[in-house]
Amino acid sequence: MTESEDLSASVVVVGSGIGGATTALALARRGVDVLVLERGERLPREPANFSPEEVFLRRRYKPAEQWLDGDGRPFAPGVHYLVGGNSKVYGASLPRFREADFGAVEHREGTSPAWPFSYADLEPYYGQAETLYKVHGATGEDPTEPWRSTPFPYPALSHEPYVADLADRLRAQGVHPASNAMGLDRVEPGAAGTGACVRCRTCDGFPCMYGAKSDAETCALAPALETGLVRLVTGAQVRRIVLDGDGRRVDHLVVGTPDGITNVRGGRFVLSAGSVNSAALLLASADASCPDGVANSSGLVGRNFMMHNNAHVAAVDVNRRNDVVFQKTLSVNDFYHDGGDGYPLGTLQLIGKVQGSMMKSWATRTPRLLLDGIATRSVEWLVMTEDLPDPENRVTVDGSGRITTARTARNTLPYKELHRKAKALLHGAGYDAVFTQWFDISMNSHQCGTVVAGADPATSVLDPWCRSHDVANLWVVDGGFFPSSAAMNPALTIAAQALRVVAESELAS
């Protein structure tokens, strides 16, 4: 960026992750000029992309930034400030939320609130997002799958023999293992066409040196830039949102760049900095016209902060080696709507094959040689249940801009019950031991709920199309708009809503 560059556009988008990049592409396809501001830089393609030691132990691609927890203790958050955002290292799992997730759902420990729009409202955009992000999947396997008006654009990824055998072992216990919905540029052997994905072991949690992962930069931002209507400025951290005289419109953004502080102007503005950072920016922009923060007449900005209740489990069979390369092709959702007592539990998903050096990032006292031995005989799963909104779980920011995330996990009894069921299934499948790594916020990028969408300005921050109730030319398109967290990976829902927002709201006008 140079000082002479024109820092203005019809629409200014803050953040280049799934929400921001998808919004930018959808706007460009409608002929709108867009400026994307990204605080990070492009992630280099280099051998370290595939190094467990660099990625997991040395945290090569994570920021040095620290946040505070509710007790004031600093921690390194599970975020990535990169072109493409967290999607540069995500696991590329891109399922749809279930139809029931959009209505009020009774859980054992509370109610998951209804969304201000239905699954049917979002369904066409789910199909468009699946095409954009090259989602592979299958229908007819998962008893909880929602209805769809279009097929998956690509067939499900094949299971390697070890995983196919595991599916048979689980099926023998009465559950219905199903293919994961995965976003990859992959063509299976024997099929027509070519693809960049080689099904390597270093995918889930790693950057892709081949550009084969369906991340936001590859699938949305790159084609957006090719239109000539979208410009990207990196190293641009938005410090403040400045409103006009009556506080009803954004006038400009104050942006820190390597060249100093500059103002960025536009007709309309979209925050897609992630659930925590978008809320923090709104709060940090308080002034005389909005003393509690921008778009915060409801007092809800930063509140109802949710993450999924997540854990990794590693099941070990001491008598059998796991020779799988690309492991993340299977899930079990039989307990998603009903764990046996009429209340929902969540999902079980295979994750990428964990290596001993990756285990060392949390099993710090265990000898590496032992971890390597465990890794060769283990299979790893994600156990995920829904977190419930609570206004006391919140994001705040102090005068220096430091972020605090105060959260007490909600819906923990179902979390423990799903973990118990997962262990029972794995023991029944022949595994001798199951080890668990419980997630905290330092590991969890499934963050949502800080600027919830709704029809009533008194009980929500955004309208059903992610536009601020208070500020006429401001939208927030990231996981922050979620009224509930459901128990599925959030990326595809963010992308689908971005497409819906551009198609149905005044953002593109």
Coordinates of C-alpha atoms in Angstrom, one line a residue:
M1 CA 0.0 0.0 0.0
T2 CA 1.2 3.5 -0.8
E3 CA 0.1 6.9 0.6
S4 CA -1.4 7.8 -2.8
E5 CA -3.7 4.7 -2.9
D6 CA -7.4 5.6 -2.9
L7 CA -8.7 4.1 0.4
S8 CA -12.4 4.3 -0.4
A9 CA -15.0 2.0 -2.0
S10 CA -18.7 1.6 -2.4
V11 CA -18.4 -1.2 0.2
V12 CA -15.6 -1.6 2.7
V13 CA -15.1 -5.1 4.2
V14 CA -13.1 -5.7 7.3
G15 CA -11.6 -9.1 7.4
S16 CA -10.9 -11.7 4.6
G17 CA -12.1 -14.9 6.2
I18 CA -15.1 -16.9 5.2
G19 CA -17.6 -14.1 5.9
G20 CA -15.6 -11.3 4.4
A21 CA -14.2 -13.0 1.4
T22 CA -17.5 -14.6 0.4
T23 CA -19.3 -11.2 0.8
A24 CA -16.6 -9.5 -1.4
L25 CA -17.0 -12.1 -4.1
A26 CA -20.8 -11.9 -4.1
L27 CA -20.7 -8.1 -4.3
A28 CA -18.2 -8.2 -7.1
R29 CA -20.4 -10.5 -9.1
R30 CA -23.1 -7.8 -8.8
G31 CA -20.8 -5.1 -10.1
V32 CA -20.0 -3.5 -6.8
D33 CA -16.5 -2.1 -6.1
V34 CA -15.2 -3.4 -2.8
L35 CA -12.2 -2.7 -0.6
V36 CA -11.1 -5.5 1.8
L37 CA -9.0 -4.6 4.8
E38 CA -7.0 -7.4 6.3
R39 CA -4.9 -6.9 9.4
G40 CA -2.7 -9.9 8.5
E41 CA -0.6 -10.9 5.5
R42 CA -0.7 -13.7 3.0
L43 CA 0.4 -17.0 4.5
P44 CA 3.5 -18.2 2.5
R45 CA 3.6 -21.5 0.8
E46 CA 6.6 -23.1 2.3
P47 CA 7.8 -26.5 3.6
A48 CA 6.9 -25.4 7.1
N49 CA 3.2 -25.5 6.1
F50 CA 3.4 -29.3 6.5
S51 CA 5.6 -29.4 9.6
P52 CA 3.8 -30.5 12.8
E53 CA 6.6 -29.0 14.9
E54 CA 6.3 -25.6 13.2
V55 CA 2.5 -25.5 13.1
F56 CA 1.6 -27.0 16.5
L57 CA 4.6 -26.6 18.7
R58 CA 6.1 -23.3 17.5
R59 CA 2.7 -21.8 16.6
R60 CA 4.3 -20.4 13.4
Y61 CA 1.1 -19.0 11.9
K62 CA -0.6 -17.7 15.0
P63 CA -0.3 -14.2 16.3
A64 CA 1.7 -13.1 19.4
E65 CA -1.4 -11.4 20.7
Q66 CA -2.8 -12.3 24.1
W67 CA -6.3 -12.0 25.4
L68 CA -7.5 -12.2 29.0
D69 CA -10.0 -14.7 30.4
G70 CA -12.7 -13.9 32.9
D71 CA -10.3 -14.1 35.8
G72 CA -7.8 -11.7 34.1
R73 CA -5.3 -14.4 33.1
P74 CA -3.6 -13.9 29.7
F75 CA -3.8 -16.6 27.0
A76 CA -3.0 -17.0 23.4
P77 CA -6.3 -17.1 21.5
G78 CA -7.1 -19.7 18.8
V79 CA -7.2 -17.2 15.9
H80 CA -5.2 -16.6 12.8
Y81 CA -4.7 -13.1 11.3
L82 CA -4.0 -14.0 7.7
V83 CA -5.5 -13.4 4.3
G84 CA -8.2 -16.0 4.4
G85 CA -8.5 -15.9 8.2
N86 CA -8.9 -19.1 10.2
S87 CA -9.9 -21.0 7.1
K88 CA -6.3 -21.1 6.0
V89 CA -5.7 -23.8 8.7
Y90 CA -9.2 -25.1 9.4
G91 CA -10.2 -28.7 8.8
A92 CA -12.4 -27.9 5.7
S93 CA -15.4 -29.6 7.3
L94 CA -18.4 -27.8 5.7
P95 CA -21.7 -29.4 6.9
R96 CA -25.0 -27.6 6.9
F97 CA -26.8 -26.9 10.1
R98 CA -29.8 -29.2 10.7
E99 CA -33.2 -27.9 9.9
A100 CA -34.2 -28.0 13.6
D101 CA -31.2 -25.8 14.6
F102 CA -33.0 -22.8 13.2
G103 CA -35.9 -23.2 15.6
A104 CA -36.0 -23.1 19.4
V105 CA -34.5 -26.3 20.7
E106 CA -34.9 -27.6 24.3
H107 CA -31.7 -28.9 25.8
R108 CA -31.3 -30.5 29.2
E109 CA -29.8 -27.3 30.6
G110 CA -31.7 -24.7 28.8
T111 CA -33.1 -23.5 25.5
S112 CA -31.3 -22.8 22.3
P113 CA -33.2 -19.8 20.8
A114 CA -34.8 -19.7 17.4
W115 CA -33.1 -17.8 14.5
P116 CA -34.9 -14.9 12.8
F117 CA -35.0 -16.9 9.6
S118 CA -35.6 -20.5 8.8
Y119 CA -33.5 -23.3 7.2
A120 CA -35.7 -22.9 4.1
D121 CA -34.7 -19.3 3.9
L122 CA -31.0 -20.2 3.9
E123 CA -31.2 -23.5 1.9
P124 CA -30.7 -22.1 -1.6
Y125 CA -27.6 -20.3 -0.4
Y126 CA -26.3 -23.4 1.3
G127 CA -26.3 -25.0 -2.2
Q128 CA -24.5 -22.0 -3.7
A129 CA -21.9 -22.0 -0.9
E130 CA -21.3 -25.7 -1.4
T131 CA -20.5 -25.1 -5.1
L132 CA -18.3 -22.1 -4.3
Y133 CA -16.3 -24.1 -1.6
K134 CA -16.2 -27.4 -3.6
V135 CA -18.0 -29.4 -1.0
H136 CA -17.8 -33.2 -1.3
G137 CA -20.6 -35.2 0.4
A138 CA -23.2 -37.9 0.1
T139 CA -27.0 -38.1 0.9
G140 CA -28.9 -41.0 2.4
E141 CA -26.3 -42.0 5.0
D142 CA -26.9 -39.6 7.9
P143 CA -30.3 -39.9 9.7
T144 CA -30.1 -36.2 10.7
E145 CA -29.3 -34.7 7.3
P146 CA -31.5 -31.8 6.3
W147 CA -33.5 -31.7 3.1
R148 CA -31.8 -30.1 0.1
S149 CA -32.9 -28.8 -3.2
T150 CA -29.6 -29.5 -5.0
P151 CA -27.2 -32.4 -4.7
F152 CA -23.7 -32.1 -3.4
P153 CA -21.5 -30.6 -6.1
Y154 CA -18.9 -33.4 -5.6
P155 CA -19.2 -37.0 -4.4
A156 CA -18.1 -37.9 -0.9
L157 CA -14.4 -38.6 -0.4
S158 CA -13.7 -42.3 -0.3
H159 CA -12.7 -43.9 3.0
E160 CA -9.3 -45.6 3.3
P161 CA -9.5 -49.3 4.3
Y162 CA -8.8 -48.6 8.0
V163 CA -11.7 -46.0 8.1
A164 CA -14.0 -48.2 6.1
D165 CA -13.4 -51.0 8.6
L166 CA -14.0 -48.6 11.5
A167 CA -17.3 -47.6 9.9
D168 CA -18.3 -51.3 9.8
R169 CA -17.4 -51.8 13.4
L170 CA -19.5 -48.8 14.4
R171 CA -22.4 -49.8 12.2
A172 CA -22.5 -53.2 14.0
Q173 CA -23.3 -51.3 17.2
G174 CA -26.4 -49.8 15.6
V175 CA -25.2 -46.3 14.6
H176 CA -25.1 -44.8 11.1
P177 CA -21.6 -43.6 10.2
A178 CA -21.8 -41.1 7.4
S179 CA -19.4 -39.3 5.0
N180 CA -18.2 -35.9 6.2
A181 CA -19.0 -32.9 4.1
M182 CA -15.5 -31.7 3.1
G183 CA -14.3 -28.7 1.0
L184 CA -11.3 -29.8 -1.1
D185 CA -10.2 -29.5 -4.7
R186 CA -10.1 -33.3 -5.0
V187 CA -10.8 -35.8 -7.8
E188 CA -10.9 -39.4 -6.7
P189 CA -8.9 -42.0 -8.7
G190 CA -10.9 -43.2 -11.7
A191 CA -13.0 -40.1 -11.9
A192 CA -12.8 -37.5 -14.7
G193 CA -10.9 -34.3 -14.2
T194 CA -8.0 -33.1 -12.1
G195 CA -7.6 -31.7 -8.6
A196 CA -4.9 -30.2 -6.5
C197 CA -5.6 -32.3 -3.4
V198 CA -3.2 -35.3 -2.9
R199 CA -4.9 -36.5 0.3
C200 CA -1.9 -35.8 2.5
R201 CA -1.7 -36.4 6.2
T202 CA -1.1 -32.7 7.0
C203 CA -4.4 -31.1 6.2
D204 CA -6.6 -30.7 9.3
G205 CA -5.0 -27.8 11.3
F206 CA -2.3 -27.1 8.6
P207 CA -2.1 -24.7 5.8
C208 CA -2.2 -26.3 2.3
M209 CA 0.9 -25.7 0.3
Y210 CA -0.9 -27.0 -2.8
G211 CA -3.8 -24.6 -2.6
A212 CA -6.2 -27.6 -2.5
K213 CA -8.1 -26.7 0.7
S214 CA -11.3 -24.8 0.2
D215 CA -10.3 -21.8 2.3
A216 CA -11.6 -18.3 1.9
E217 CA -8.6 -16.9 0.1
T218 CA -8.5 -19.7 -2.5
C219 CA -12.2 -20.1 -3.2
A220 CA -13.6 -16.6 -2.7
L221 CA -11.1 -13.8 -2.4
A222 CA -8.8 -14.9 -5.3
P223 CA -11.7 -15.0 -7.8
A224 CA -13.0 -11.7 -6.3
L225 CA -9.7 -10.0 -6.9
E226 CA -9.7 -11.3 -10.5
T227 CA -12.9 -9.4 -11.3
G228 CA -11.0 -6.1 -10.9
L229 CA -13.7 -4.8 -8.7
V230 CA -12.1 -5.9 -5.4
R231 CA -9.0 -4.5 -3.9
L232 CA -7.1 -6.0 -0.9
V233 CA -5.1 -4.1 1.6
T234 CA -3.0 -6.2 4.0
G235 CA -1.4 -5.0 7.3
A236 CA -4.5 -2.8 7.8
Q237 CA -5.9 -3.1 11.4
V238 CA -9.1 -1.1 12.0
R239 CA -8.8 0.8 15.2
R240 CA -12.1 2.7 15.3
I241 CA -15.4 3.1 13.6
V242 CA -16.3 6.8 13.4
L243 CA -20.0 7.7 13.0
D244 CA -21.4 10.8 11.4
G245 CA -22.9 13.7 13.4
D246 CA -26.2 12.1 14.3
G247 CA -24.7 8.6 15.0
R248 CA -26.8 6.9 12.4
R249 CA -24.2 6.1 9.8
V250 CA -20.6 5.1 9.6
D251 CA -18.6 8.0 8.3
H252 CA -15.2 6.4 8.1
L253 CA -12.8 3.8 9.7
V254 CA -9.6 4.7 11.4
V255 CA -7.0 2.2 10.2
G256 CA -3.5 1.5 11.3
T257 CA -1.1 0.5 8.5
P258 CA 2.6 0.1 8.1
D259 CA 2.6 3.7 6.8
G260 CA 0.7 5.1 9.8
I261 CA -2.9 6.0 10.5
T262 CA -5.3 6.6 7.7
N263 CA -9.0 7.0 7.2
V264 CA -11.0 4.7 5.0
R265 CA -14.3 5.9 3.6
G266 CA -17.2 4.0 1.9
G267 CA -20.9 4.0 1.3
R268 CA -21.4 0.8 3.2
F269 CA -19.3 -1.2 5.7
V270 CA -19.1 -4.9 6.6
L271 CA -17.4 -6.2 9.7
S272 CA -16.1 -9.8 9.2
A273 CA -13.3 -9.8 11.7
G274 CA -14.6 -12.8 13.6
S275 CA -17.0 -13.0 16.5
V276 CA -14.7 -11.7 19.1
N277 CA -12.8 -9.0 17.1
S278 CA -15.9 -7.6 15.4
A279 CA -17.6 -7.2 18.8
A280 CA -14.4 -5.7 20.3
L281 CA -14.2 -3.1 17.5
L282 CA -17.8 -2.0 18.0
L283 CA -17.2 -1.6 21.8
A284 CA -13.8 0.1 21.3
S285 CA -15.5 2.7 19.0
A286 CA -17.7 4.2 21.7
D287 CA -18.0 8.0 21.6
A288 CA -20.4 10.7 22.8
S289 CA -23.2 9.6 20.4
C290 CA -22.8 5.9 21.4
P291 CA -21.2 5.7 24.9
D292 CA -21.7 2.0 25.2
G293 CA -20.2 1.2 21.7
V294 CA -21.3 1.4 18.1
A295 CA -24.6 -0.5 17.3
N296 CA -25.1 -1.2 20.9
S297 CA -28.4 0.4 21.9
S298 CA -29.6 -3.1 23.0
G299 CA -26.6 -3.5 25.3
L300 CA -25.9 -6.9 23.7
V301 CA -22.7 -6.2 21.8
G302 CA -20.2 -8.7 23.1
R303 CA -22.8 -10.7 25.1
N304 CA -24.0 -14.2 24.5
F305 CA -20.5 -15.3 23.4
M306 CA -20.5 -18.9 22.5
M307 CA -18.1 -21.6 21.5
H308 CA -18.8 -25.2 20.9
N309 CA -18.1 -27.6 23.7
N310 CA -15.3 -29.5 22.0
A311 CA -12.9 -32.3 22.8
H312 CA -10.5 -34.5 20.9
V313 CA -10.4 -38.1 21.8
A314 CA -7.7 -40.6 20.7
A315 CA -8.8 -44.3 20.7
V316 CA -5.9 -46.7 20.8
D317 CA -5.8 -50.3 19.7
V318 CA -2.5 -51.7 20.8
N319 CA -2.7 -54.6 18.4
R320 CA -3.5 -52.7 15.3
R321 CA -1.6 -50.0 13.4
N322 CA -3.5 -47.2 11.8
D323 CA -2.1 -46.8 8.3
V324 CA -4.6 -44.1 7.2
V325 CA -3.2 -41.0 5.4
F326 CA -6.3 -38.8 5.0
Q327 CA -8.5 -39.7 8.0
K328 CA -11.2 -37.0 8.2
T329 CA -13.9 -38.7 6.1
L330 CA -16.4 -40.1 8.7
S331 CA -18.9 -38.8 11.3
V332 CA -21.6 -40.2 13.6
N333 CA -24.7 -38.0 14.2
D334 CA -27.1 -40.5 15.6
F335 CA -27.2 -38.5 18.9
Y336 CA -27.5 -35.1 17.4
H337 CA -31.2 -34.6 18.0
D338 CA -31.7 -37.2 20.8
G339 CA -29.2 -38.8 23.1
G340 CA -31.8 -41.3 24.3
D341 CA -33.7 -39.1 26.8
G342 CA -35.3 -36.8 24.3
Y343 CA -32.6 -34.1 24.5
P344 CA -29.9 -33.3 21.9
L345 CA -26.3 -34.2 22.3
G346 CA -24.1 -33.4 19.3
T347 CA -21.8 -34.8 16.7
L348 CA -18.8 -37.1 16.5
Q349 CA -16.4 -36.4 13.6
L350 CA -13.1 -38.0 12.6
I351 CA -10.3 -35.4 12.5
G352 CA -7.1 -35.5 10.6
K353 CA -4.5 -38.1 11.6
V354 CA -2.7 -36.9 14.7
Q355 CA 1.0 -37.4 14.9
G356 CA 3.2 -37.8 18.0
S357 CA 4.7 -34.3 17.7
M358 CA 1.1 -32.9 17.6
M359 CA 0.2 -34.7 20.8
K360 CA 3.3 -33.2 22.4
S361 CA 1.6 -29.8 22.2
W362 CA -0.7 -30.8 25.0
A363 CA 0.8 -34.0 26.5
T364 CA 3.9 -32.0 27.4
R365 CA 5.2 -34.4 30.1
T366 CA 4.8 -37.6 28.0
P367 CA 8.0 -38.8 26.2
R368 CA 7.9 -38.2 22.5
L369 CA 8.8 -41.8 21.8
L370 CA 5.7 -43.0 23.6
L371 CA 3.5 -40.4 21.9
D372 CA 4.8 -41.6 18.5
G373 CA 3.9 -45.2 19.4
I374 CA 0.4 -44.2 20.5
A375 CA -0.1 -42.2 17.3
T376 CA 0.7 -45.2 15.1
R377 CA -2.1 -47.1 16.8
S378 CA -4.7 -44.5 17.4
V379 CA -7.7 -43.0 15.6
E380 CA -8.8 -39.5 16.6
W381 CA -12.3 -37.9 16.8
L382 CA -13.9 -34.6 17.6
V383 CA -16.7 -34.7 20.2
M384 CA -18.8 -31.5 19.8
T385 CA -21.9 -30.4 21.6
E386 CA -23.8 -27.1 21.5
D387 CA -23.0 -24.2 23.8
L388 CA -26.0 -22.2 24.9
P389 CA -26.2 -18.4 24.9
D390 CA -25.7 -16.6 28.2
P391 CA -25.5 -12.7 28.4
E392 CA -22.9 -13.0 31.1
N393 CA -20.6 -14.9 28.7
R394 CA -19.2 -11.9 27.0
V395 CA -16.4 -10.0 25.2
T396 CA -15.2 -6.7 26.6
V397 CA -12.3 -4.4 25.7
D398 CA -10.4 -2.0 27.8
G399 CA -9.1 1.5 27.0
S400 CA -5.9 0.1 25.5
G401 CA -7.8 -2.2 23.2
R402 CA -7.0 -5.4 25.1
I403 CA -9.7 -8.1 24.8
T404 CA -11.3 -10.1 27.6
T405 CA -13.5 -13.1 26.9
A406 CA -15.4 -14.1 30.0
R407 CA -17.1 -17.4 29.5
T408 CA -18.5 -20.3 31.6
A409 CA -19.3 -23.3 29.4
R410 CA -23.0 -24.0 29.2
N411 CA -24.7 -27.3 28.4
T412 CA -22.0 -29.3 29.9
L413 CA -24.0 -32.4 31.0
P414 CA -24.8 -33.3 27.4
Y415 CA -21.1 -32.7 26.6
K416 CA -20.1 -35.3 29.1
E417 CA -22.8 -37.7 28.0
L418 CA -21.7 -37.5 24.4
H419 CA -18.2 -38.1 25.5
R420 CA -19.3 -41.2 27.4
K421 CA -21.2 -42.5 24.4
A422 CA -18.2 -41.9 22.2
K423 CA -16.0 -43.9 24.5
A424 CA -18.5 -46.7 24.7
L425 CA -18.7 -46.9 20.9
L426 CA -14.9 -46.9 20.5
H427 CA -14.4 -49.6 23.1
G428 CA -17.2 -51.6 21.4
A429 CA -15.2 -51.2 18.1
G430 CA -12.2 -52.9 19.7
Y431 CA -10.1 -50.0 21.1
D432 CA -8.3 -50.6 24.3
A433 CA -8.0 -47.1 25.7
V434 CA -9.5 -43.7 24.9
F435 CA -7.6 -40.5 25.8
T436 CA -9.2 -37.1 25.9
Q437 CA -8.0 -33.5 25.2
W438 CA -10.6 -31.1 26.4
F439 CA -10.7 -27.8 24.5
D440 CA -10.5 -24.3 25.9
I441 CA -10.7 -21.0 24.1
S442 CA -7.0 -21.1 23.2
M443 CA -7.8 -24.0 20.9
N444 CA -11.3 -23.2 19.7
S445 CA -12.0 -21.0 16.7
H446 CA -15.7 -21.9 16.6
Q447 CA -16.6 -18.5 18.2
C448 CA -20.1 -17.0 17.7
G449 CA -23.0 -15.1 19.1
T450 CA -21.6 -11.7 20.1
V451 CA -23.7 -9.5 17.8
V452 CA -26.8 -11.7 17.5
A453 CA -29.3 -11.2 14.7
G454 CA -33.0 -10.9 15.4
A455 CA -36.2 -9.0 14.4
D456 CA -36.4 -6.9 17.6
P457 CA -33.9 -4.2 18.2
A458 CA -34.4 -4.5 21.9
T459 CA -33.2 -8.1 22.0
S460 CA -30.7 -8.2 19.1
V461 CA -27.9 -6.2 17.5
L462 CA -28.5 -7.1 13.8
D463 CA -31.5 -7.6 11.7
P464 CA -32.1 -11.0 9.9
W465 CA -29.8 -9.8 7.1
C466 CA -27.0 -8.9 9.4
R467 CA -27.5 -5.2 9.2
S468 CA -27.2 -3.1 12.3
H469 CA -30.5 -2.0 13.8
D470 CA -28.8 1.3 14.9
V471 CA -26.4 2.2 12.1
A472 CA -28.0 2.2 8.6
N473 CA -24.8 1.4 6.6
L474 CA -23.2 -1.2 8.8
W475 CA -23.4 -5.0 8.5
V476 CA -21.6 -7.7 10.5
V477 CA -21.1 -11.0 8.6
D478 CA -19.3 -13.5 10.6
G479 CA -20.1 -16.0 13.4
G480 CA -21.1 -13.2 15.6
F481 CA -24.6 -13.0 14.2
F482 CA -25.5 -16.6 15.3
P483 CA -28.3 -16.6 17.8
S484 CA -27.3 -20.2 18.8
S485 CA -24.2 -22.3 18.1
A486 CA -25.9 -25.5 17.0
A487 CA -23.4 -28.4 17.1
M488 CA -22.0 -28.3 13.6
N489 CA -18.9 -26.6 12.2
P490 CA -20.0 -23.0 11.4
A491 CA -18.1 -22.1 8.3
L492 CA -20.6 -23.1 5.6
T493 CA -23.5 -21.3 7.5
I494 CA -21.4 -18.1 7.6
A495 CA -20.7 -18.4 3.8
A496 CA -24.4 -19.1 3.0
Q497 CA -25.6 -16.2 5.1
A498 CA -23.0 -13.9 3.3
L499 CA -24.5 -14.9 0.0
R500 CA -28.0 -14.3 1.3
V501 CA -27.1 -10.9 2.7
V502 CA -25.7 -9.7 -0.6
A503 CA -28.7 -11.2 -2.6
E504 CA -31.5 -9.9 -0.3
S505 CA -30.4 -6.9 1.6
E506 CA -29.5 -3.3 0.6
L507 CA -25.8 -4.1 0.9
A508 CA -25.3 -4.4 -2.9
S509 CA -27.5 -1.4 -3.8

